[in-house]
Coordinates of N, CA and C in Angstrom, one line a residue:
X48 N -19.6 -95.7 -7.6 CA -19.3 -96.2 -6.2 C -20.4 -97.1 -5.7
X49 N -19.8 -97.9 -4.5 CA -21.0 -98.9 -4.3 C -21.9 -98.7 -3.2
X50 N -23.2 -99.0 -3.1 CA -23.9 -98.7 -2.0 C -23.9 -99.4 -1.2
X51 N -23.7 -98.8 0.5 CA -23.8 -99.2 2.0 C -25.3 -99.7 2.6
X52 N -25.7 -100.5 2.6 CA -26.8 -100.8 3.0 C -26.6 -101.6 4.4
X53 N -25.7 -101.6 5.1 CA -25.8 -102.1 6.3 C -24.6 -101.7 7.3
X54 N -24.6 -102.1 8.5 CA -23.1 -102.2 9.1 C -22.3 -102.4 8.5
X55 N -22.5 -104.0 8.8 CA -21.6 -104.7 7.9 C -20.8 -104.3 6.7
X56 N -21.7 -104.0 5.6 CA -21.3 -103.2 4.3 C -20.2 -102.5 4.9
X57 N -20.3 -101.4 5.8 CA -19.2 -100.6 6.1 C -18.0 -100.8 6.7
X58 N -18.2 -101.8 7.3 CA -16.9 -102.5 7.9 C -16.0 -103.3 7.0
X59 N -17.2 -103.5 6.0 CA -16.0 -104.6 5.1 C -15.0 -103.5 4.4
X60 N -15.4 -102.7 4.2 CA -15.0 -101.4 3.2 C -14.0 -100.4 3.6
X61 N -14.4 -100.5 5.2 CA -13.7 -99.5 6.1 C -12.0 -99.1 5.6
X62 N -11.2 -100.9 6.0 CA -10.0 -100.6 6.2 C -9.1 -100.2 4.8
X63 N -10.3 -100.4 3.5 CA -9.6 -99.2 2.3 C -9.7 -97.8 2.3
X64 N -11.1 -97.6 3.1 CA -11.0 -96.3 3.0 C -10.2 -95.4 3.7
X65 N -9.8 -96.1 5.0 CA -9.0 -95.3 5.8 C -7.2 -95.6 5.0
X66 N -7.2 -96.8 4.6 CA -6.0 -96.5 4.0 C -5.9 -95.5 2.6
X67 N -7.0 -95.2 2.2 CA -6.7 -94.3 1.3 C -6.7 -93.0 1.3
X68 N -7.9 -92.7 2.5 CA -7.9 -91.6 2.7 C -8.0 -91.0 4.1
X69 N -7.5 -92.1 4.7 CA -7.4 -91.5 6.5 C -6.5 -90.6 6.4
X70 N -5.6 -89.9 5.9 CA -4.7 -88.7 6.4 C -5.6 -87.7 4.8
X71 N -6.6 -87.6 4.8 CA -7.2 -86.6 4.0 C -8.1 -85.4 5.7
X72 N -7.6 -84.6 5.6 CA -7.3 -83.6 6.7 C -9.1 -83.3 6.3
X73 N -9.1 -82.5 5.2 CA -10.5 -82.0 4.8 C -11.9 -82.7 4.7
X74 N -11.4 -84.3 4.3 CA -13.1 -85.1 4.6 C -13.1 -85.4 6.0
X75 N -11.4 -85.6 6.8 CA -11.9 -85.6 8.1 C -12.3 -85.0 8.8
X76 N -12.3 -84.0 8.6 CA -13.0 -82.6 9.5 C -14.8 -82.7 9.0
X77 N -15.1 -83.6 7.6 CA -16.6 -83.6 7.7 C -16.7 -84.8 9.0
X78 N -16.0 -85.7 8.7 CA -16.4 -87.2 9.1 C -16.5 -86.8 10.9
X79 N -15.6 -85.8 11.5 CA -15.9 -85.8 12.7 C -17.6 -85.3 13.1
X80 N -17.5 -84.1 12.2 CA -19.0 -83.8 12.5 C -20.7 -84.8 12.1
X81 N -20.2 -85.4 10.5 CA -21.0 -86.7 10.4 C -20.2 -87.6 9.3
X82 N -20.0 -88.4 10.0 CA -19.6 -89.7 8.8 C -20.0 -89.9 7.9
X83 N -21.3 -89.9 7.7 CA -22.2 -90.5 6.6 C -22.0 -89.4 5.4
X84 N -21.7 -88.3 6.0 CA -22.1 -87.0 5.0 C -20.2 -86.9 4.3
X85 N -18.8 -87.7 5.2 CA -18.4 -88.0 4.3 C -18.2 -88.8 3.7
X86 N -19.3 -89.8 3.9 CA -18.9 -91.5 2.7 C -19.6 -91.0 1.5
X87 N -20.7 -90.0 2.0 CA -21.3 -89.2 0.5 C -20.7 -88.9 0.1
X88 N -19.7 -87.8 0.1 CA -18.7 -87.1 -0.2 C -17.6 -87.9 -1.4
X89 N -17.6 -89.0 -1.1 CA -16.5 -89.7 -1.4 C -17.3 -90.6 -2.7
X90 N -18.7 -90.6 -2.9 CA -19.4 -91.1 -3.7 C -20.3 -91.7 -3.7
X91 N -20.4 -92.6 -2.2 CA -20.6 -93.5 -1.7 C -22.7 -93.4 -1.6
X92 N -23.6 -94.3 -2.4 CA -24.7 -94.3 -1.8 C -25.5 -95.2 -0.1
X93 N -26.0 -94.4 1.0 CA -26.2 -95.5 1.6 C -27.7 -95.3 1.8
X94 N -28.3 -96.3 2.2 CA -29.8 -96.7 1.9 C -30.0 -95.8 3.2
X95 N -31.6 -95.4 3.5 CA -32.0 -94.9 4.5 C -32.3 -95.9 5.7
X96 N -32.1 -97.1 5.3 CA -31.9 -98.2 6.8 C -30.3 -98.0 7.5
X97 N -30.0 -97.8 6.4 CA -28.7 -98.0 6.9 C -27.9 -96.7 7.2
X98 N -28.0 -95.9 6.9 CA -28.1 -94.3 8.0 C -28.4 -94.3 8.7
X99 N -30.1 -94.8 9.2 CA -30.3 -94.9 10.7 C -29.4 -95.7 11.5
X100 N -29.3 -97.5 10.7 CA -28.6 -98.1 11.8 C -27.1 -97.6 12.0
X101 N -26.0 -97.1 10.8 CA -25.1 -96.4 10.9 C -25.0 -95.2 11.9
X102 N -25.6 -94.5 12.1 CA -25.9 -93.3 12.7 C -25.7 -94.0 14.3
X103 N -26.5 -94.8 14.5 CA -27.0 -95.5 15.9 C -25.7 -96.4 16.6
X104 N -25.6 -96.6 15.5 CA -24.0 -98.0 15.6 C -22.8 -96.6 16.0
X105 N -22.8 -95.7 15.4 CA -21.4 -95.1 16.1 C -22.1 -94.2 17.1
X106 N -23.1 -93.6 17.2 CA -23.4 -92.7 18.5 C -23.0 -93.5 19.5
X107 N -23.9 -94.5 19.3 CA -23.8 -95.2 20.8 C -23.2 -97.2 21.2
X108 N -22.9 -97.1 20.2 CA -22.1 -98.5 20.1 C -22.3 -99.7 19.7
X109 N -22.0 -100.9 19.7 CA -23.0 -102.2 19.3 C -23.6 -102.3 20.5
X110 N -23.6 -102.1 21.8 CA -24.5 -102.3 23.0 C -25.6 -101.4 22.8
X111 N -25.3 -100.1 22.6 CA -25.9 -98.8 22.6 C -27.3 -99.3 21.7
X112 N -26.6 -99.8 19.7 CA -27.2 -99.9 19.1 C -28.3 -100.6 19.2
X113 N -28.0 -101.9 20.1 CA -28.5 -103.3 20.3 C -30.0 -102.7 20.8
X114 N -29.8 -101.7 22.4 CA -30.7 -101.4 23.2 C -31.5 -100.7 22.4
X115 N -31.4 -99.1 21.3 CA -31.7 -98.5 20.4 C -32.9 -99.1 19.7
X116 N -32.3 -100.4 19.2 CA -33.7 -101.4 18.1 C -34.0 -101.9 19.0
X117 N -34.1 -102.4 20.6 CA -35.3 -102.9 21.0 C -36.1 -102.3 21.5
X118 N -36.1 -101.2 22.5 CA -36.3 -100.1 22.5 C -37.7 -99.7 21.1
X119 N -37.0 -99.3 20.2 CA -37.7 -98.9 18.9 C -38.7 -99.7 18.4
X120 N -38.5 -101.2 18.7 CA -39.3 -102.6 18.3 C -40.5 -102.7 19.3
X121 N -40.6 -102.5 20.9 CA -41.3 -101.8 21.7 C -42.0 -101.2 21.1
X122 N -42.0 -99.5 20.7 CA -42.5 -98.4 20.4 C -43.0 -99.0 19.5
X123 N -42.9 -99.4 18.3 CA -44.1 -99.9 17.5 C -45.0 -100.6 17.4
X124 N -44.4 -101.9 18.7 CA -45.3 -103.0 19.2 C -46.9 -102.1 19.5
X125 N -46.1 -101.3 20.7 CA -47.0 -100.1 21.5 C -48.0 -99.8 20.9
X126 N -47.4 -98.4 20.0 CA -48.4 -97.9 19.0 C -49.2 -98.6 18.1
X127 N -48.8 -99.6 17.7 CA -49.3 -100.5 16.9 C -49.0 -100.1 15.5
X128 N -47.7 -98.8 15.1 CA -47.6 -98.4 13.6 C -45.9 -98.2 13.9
X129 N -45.5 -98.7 12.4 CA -43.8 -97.6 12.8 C -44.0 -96.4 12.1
X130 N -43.0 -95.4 12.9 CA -42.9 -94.0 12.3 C -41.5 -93.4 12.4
X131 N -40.7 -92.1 12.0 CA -39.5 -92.1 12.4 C -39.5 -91.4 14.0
X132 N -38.9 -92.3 14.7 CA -38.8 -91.6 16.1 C -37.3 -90.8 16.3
X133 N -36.5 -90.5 15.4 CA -35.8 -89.3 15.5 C -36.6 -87.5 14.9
X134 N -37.9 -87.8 14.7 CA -38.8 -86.6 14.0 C -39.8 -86.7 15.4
X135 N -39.6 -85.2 16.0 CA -40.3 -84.9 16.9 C -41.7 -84.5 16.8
X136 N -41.9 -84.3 15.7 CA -43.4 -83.9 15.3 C -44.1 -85.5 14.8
X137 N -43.3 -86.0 14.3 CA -44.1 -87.0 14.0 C -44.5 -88.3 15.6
X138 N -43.5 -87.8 16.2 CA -44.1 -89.0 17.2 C -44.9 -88.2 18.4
X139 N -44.7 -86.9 18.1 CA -45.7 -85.8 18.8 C -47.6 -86.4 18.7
X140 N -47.3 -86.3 17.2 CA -48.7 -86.7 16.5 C -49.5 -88.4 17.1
X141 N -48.3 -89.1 16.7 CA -48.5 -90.6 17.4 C -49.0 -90.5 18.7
X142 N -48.5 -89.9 19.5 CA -48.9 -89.8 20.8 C -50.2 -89.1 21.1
X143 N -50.1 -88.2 20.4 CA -51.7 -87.6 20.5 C -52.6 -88.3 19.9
X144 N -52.7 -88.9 18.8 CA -53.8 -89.4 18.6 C -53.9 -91.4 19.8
X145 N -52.9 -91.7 20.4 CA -53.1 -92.7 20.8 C -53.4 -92.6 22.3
X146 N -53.3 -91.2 22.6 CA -53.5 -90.7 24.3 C -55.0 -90.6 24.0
X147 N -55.3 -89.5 23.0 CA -56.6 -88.9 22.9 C -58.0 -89.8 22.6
X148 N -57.1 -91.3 21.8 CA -58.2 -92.3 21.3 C -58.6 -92.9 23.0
X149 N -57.6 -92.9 23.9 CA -57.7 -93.6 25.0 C -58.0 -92.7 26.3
X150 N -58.7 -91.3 25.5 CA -59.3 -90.6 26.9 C -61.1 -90.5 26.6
X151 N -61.3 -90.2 27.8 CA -62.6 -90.7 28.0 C -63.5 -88.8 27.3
X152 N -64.7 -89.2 27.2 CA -65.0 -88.5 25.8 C -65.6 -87.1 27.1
X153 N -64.8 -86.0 26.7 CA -64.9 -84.8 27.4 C -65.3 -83.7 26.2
X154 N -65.0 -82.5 26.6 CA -65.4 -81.5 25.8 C -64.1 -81.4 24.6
X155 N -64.6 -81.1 23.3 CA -63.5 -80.6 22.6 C -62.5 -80.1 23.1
X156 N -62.5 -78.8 23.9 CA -61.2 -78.4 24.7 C -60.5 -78.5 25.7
X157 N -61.2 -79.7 26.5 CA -60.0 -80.6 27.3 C -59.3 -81.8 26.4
X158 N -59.7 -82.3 24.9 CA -59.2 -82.5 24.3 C -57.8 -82.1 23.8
X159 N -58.3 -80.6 22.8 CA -57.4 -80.1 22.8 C -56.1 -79.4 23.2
X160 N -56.7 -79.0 24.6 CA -55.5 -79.2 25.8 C -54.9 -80.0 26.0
X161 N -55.3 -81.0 26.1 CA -54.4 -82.6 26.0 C -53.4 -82.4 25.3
X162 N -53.8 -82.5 24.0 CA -52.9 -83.0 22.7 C -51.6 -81.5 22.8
X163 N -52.0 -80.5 23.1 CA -51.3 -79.8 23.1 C -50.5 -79.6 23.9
X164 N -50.5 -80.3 25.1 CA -49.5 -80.6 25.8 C -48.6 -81.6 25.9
X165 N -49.3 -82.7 24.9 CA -48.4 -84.0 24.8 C -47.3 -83.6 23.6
X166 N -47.6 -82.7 22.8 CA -46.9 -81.9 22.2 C -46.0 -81.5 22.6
X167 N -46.1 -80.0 23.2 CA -44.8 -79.3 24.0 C -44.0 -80.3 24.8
X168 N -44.4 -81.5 25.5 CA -43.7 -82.5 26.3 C -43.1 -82.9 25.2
X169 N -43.3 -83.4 24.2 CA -42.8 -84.6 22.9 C -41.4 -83.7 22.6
X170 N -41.7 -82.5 22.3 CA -40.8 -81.2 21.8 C -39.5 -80.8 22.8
X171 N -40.2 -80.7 24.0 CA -39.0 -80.2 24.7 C -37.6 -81.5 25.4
X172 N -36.5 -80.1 25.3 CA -35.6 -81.6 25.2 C -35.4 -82.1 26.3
X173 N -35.1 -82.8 26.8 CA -34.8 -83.6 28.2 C -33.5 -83.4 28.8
X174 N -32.7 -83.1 29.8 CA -31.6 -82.8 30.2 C -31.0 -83.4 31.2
X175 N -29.7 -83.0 31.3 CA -29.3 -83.5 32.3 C -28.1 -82.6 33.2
X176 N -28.4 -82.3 34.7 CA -27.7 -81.8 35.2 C -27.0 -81.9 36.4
X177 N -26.2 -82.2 36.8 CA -25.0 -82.8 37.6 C -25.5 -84.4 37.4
X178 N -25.3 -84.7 36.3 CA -25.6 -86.3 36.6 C -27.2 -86.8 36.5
X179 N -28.0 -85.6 37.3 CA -29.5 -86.0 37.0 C -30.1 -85.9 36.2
X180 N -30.9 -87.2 35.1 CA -31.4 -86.8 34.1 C -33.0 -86.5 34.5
X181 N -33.4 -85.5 33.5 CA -34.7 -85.3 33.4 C -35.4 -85.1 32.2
X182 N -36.8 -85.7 32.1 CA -37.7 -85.4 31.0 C -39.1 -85.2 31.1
X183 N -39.8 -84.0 30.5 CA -40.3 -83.6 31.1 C -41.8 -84.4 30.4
X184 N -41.2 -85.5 29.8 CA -42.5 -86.4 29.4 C -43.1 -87.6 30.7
X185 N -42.2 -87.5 31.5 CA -42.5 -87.8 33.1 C -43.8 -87.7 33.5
X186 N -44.2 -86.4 33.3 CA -45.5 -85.9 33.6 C -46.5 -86.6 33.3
X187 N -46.8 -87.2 31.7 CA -47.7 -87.8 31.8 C -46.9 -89.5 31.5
X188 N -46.7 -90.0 32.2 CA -46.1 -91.7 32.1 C -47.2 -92.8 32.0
X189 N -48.3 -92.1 33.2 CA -49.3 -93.5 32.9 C -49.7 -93.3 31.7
X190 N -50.0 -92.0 30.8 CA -51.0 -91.7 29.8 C -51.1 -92.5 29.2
X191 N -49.9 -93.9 28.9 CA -49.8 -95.0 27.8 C -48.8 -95.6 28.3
X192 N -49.2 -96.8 28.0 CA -47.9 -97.8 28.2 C -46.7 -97.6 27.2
X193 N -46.9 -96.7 26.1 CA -45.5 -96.3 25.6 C -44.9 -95.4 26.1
X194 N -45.3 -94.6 27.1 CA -44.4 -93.4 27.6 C -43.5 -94.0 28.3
X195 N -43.2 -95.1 29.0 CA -42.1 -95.1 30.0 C -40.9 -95.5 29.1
X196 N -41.2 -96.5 27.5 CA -40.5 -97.0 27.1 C -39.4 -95.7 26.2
X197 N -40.8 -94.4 25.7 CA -40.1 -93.7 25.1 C -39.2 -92.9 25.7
X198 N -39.0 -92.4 26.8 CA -38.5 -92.2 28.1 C -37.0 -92.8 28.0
X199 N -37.3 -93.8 28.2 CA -35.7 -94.5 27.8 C -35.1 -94.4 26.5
X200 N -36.0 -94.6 25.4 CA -35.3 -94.2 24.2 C -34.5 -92.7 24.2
X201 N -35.5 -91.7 24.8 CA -34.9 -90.5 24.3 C -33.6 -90.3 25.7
X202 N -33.8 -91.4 27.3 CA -32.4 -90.8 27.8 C -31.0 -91.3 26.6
X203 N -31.6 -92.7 26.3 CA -30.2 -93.1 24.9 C -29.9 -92.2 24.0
X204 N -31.0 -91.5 23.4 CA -30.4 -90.7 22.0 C -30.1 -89.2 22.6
X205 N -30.0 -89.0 24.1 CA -29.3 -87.4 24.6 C -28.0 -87.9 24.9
X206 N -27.6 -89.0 25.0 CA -26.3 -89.9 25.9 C -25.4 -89.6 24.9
X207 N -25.5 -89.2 23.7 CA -24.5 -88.7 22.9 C -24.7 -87.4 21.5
X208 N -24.0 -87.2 21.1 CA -24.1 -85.8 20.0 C -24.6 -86.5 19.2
X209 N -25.9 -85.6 18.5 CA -25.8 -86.1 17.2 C -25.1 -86.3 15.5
X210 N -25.4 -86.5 14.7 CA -24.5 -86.2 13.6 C -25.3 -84.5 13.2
X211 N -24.0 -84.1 12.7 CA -24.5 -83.1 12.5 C -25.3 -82.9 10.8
X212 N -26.0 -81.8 10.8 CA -27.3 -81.7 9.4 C -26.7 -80.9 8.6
X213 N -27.2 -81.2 7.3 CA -26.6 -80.3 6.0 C -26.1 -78.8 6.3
X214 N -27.1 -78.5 6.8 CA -26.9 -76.7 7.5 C -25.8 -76.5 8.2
X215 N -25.5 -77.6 9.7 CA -24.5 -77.0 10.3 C -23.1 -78.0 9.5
X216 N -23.2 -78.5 8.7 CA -21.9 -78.7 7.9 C -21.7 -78.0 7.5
X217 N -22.7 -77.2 6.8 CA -21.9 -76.3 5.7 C -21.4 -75.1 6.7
X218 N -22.4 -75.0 7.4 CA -21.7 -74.1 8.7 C -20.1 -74.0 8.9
X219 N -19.8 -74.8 9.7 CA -18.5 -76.2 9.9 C -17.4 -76.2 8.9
X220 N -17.7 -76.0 7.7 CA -16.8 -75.9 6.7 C -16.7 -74.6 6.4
X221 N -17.5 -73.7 6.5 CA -17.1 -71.6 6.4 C -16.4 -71.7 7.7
X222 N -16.1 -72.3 8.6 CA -15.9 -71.7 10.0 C -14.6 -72.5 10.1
X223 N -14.1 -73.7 9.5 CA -13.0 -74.5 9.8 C -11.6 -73.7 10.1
X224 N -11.5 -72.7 9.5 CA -10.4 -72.2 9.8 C -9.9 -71.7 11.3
X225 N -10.9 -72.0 11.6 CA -11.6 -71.1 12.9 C -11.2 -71.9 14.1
X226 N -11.2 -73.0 13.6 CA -11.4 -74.4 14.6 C -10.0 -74.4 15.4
X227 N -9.3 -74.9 16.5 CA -7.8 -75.6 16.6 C -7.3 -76.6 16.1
X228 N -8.3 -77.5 15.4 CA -7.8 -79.0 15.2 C -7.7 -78.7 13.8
X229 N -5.9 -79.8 14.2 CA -5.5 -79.3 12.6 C -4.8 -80.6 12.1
X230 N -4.2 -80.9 11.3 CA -4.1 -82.1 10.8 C -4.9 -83.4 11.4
X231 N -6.2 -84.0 11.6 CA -7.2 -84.5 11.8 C -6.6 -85.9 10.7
X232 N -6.5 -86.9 11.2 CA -6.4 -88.1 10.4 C -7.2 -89.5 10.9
X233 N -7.7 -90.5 10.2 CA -8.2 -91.4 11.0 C -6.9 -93.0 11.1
X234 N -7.4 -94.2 12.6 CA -7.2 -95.2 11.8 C -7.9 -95.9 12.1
X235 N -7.6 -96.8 11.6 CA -8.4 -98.3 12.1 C -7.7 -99.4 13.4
X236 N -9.0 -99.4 14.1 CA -9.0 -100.1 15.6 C -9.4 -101.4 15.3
X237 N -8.7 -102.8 15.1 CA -9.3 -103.7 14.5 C -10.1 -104.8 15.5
X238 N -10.3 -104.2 16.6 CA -11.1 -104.8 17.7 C -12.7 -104.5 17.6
X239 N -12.8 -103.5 17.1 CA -14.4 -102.8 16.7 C -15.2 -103.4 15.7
X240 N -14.4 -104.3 14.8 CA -15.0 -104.8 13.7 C -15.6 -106.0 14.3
X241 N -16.7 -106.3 13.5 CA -18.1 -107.5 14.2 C -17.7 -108.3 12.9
X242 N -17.6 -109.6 13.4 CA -17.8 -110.3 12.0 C -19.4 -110.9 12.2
X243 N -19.8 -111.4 10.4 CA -21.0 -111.2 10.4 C -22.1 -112.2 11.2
X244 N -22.8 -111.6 11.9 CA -24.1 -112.2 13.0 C -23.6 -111.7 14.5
X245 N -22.4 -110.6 14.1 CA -22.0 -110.9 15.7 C -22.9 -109.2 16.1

């Protein structure tokens, strides 16, 4: 099978796949929960850029996506390193050492306090209720000129579900019977497709 390394790649590919296998009931019960994990399914290798940008391009759209990479192009500017900013520990870490490099030299354990709080904030999830969103990284916003931007990244990546993970697939597939949705088929919308640079 061939490998997906881009959008594009997938769009060109798309309208065989669905005619081949859009009324296949059982990969589309993966594909609703993650796509990617059925184009694996089906054979298909895709690069780890292109999962992210895939991932990004259907959560949240070509606009969604657009805002997503600049957004993300920011955050590195910022920090001055890239890392993956869907791993909550890893941009936990980033933050602590780029708060803690830029606090003024106190005792080891108002240090440590710091960092351990920029932590639980990085960690906890952000919500939203009747309409009002909140995150509880708020708190510290001056700490860095990257906090307001990551702020906006994470209200974008709550704005939709994510794909689901190996665990709750396989979940998902012991439980299908379970589900109401039943003959599940896909098609193709030929307004969605980007031709290339668009």
């Amino acid at each position: 099978m061939a490998t997906i390394s881009s959008v594009h790649d997938l769009q060109m590919i798309m309208p065989r796949l669905l005619e081949k296998h859009g009324n296949d009931s059982e990969l589309a019960f993966i594909a609703l929960a993650n796509p990617l994990a059925a184009l694996e399914k089906l054979g298909y290798t895709i690069t780890e850029d292109a999962k992210f940008d895939l991932e990004n391009y259907a959560r949240f759209g070509k606009k969604g996506f657009e805002k997503y990479k600049e957004l993300q192009g920011k955050i590195f500017t910022l920090t001055g390193q890239n890392f993956n900013l869907k791993n909550d520990n890893e941009t936990a870490s980033v933050l602590e050492k780029l708060i803690n490099k830029g606090t003024k030299a106190g005792s080891a354990a108002k240090k440590t306090a710091l960092s351990l709080d920029i932590r639980s904030l990085v960690l906890s999830t952000p919500t939203s209720i009747n309409n009002k969103w909140t995150d509880s990284l708020k708190t510290i916003i001056d700490a860095h000129p990257v906090i307001p931007v990551l702020i906006e990244l994470r209200k974008l990546e709550n704005s939709a579900p994510k794909f689901a993970d190996a665990s709750t697939l396989q979940l998902i597939q012991q439980k299908k019977e379970q589900t109401p949705l039943r003959n599940i088929s896909f098609r193709l919308s030929r307004k969605n497709i980007d031709k290339p640079g668009n």
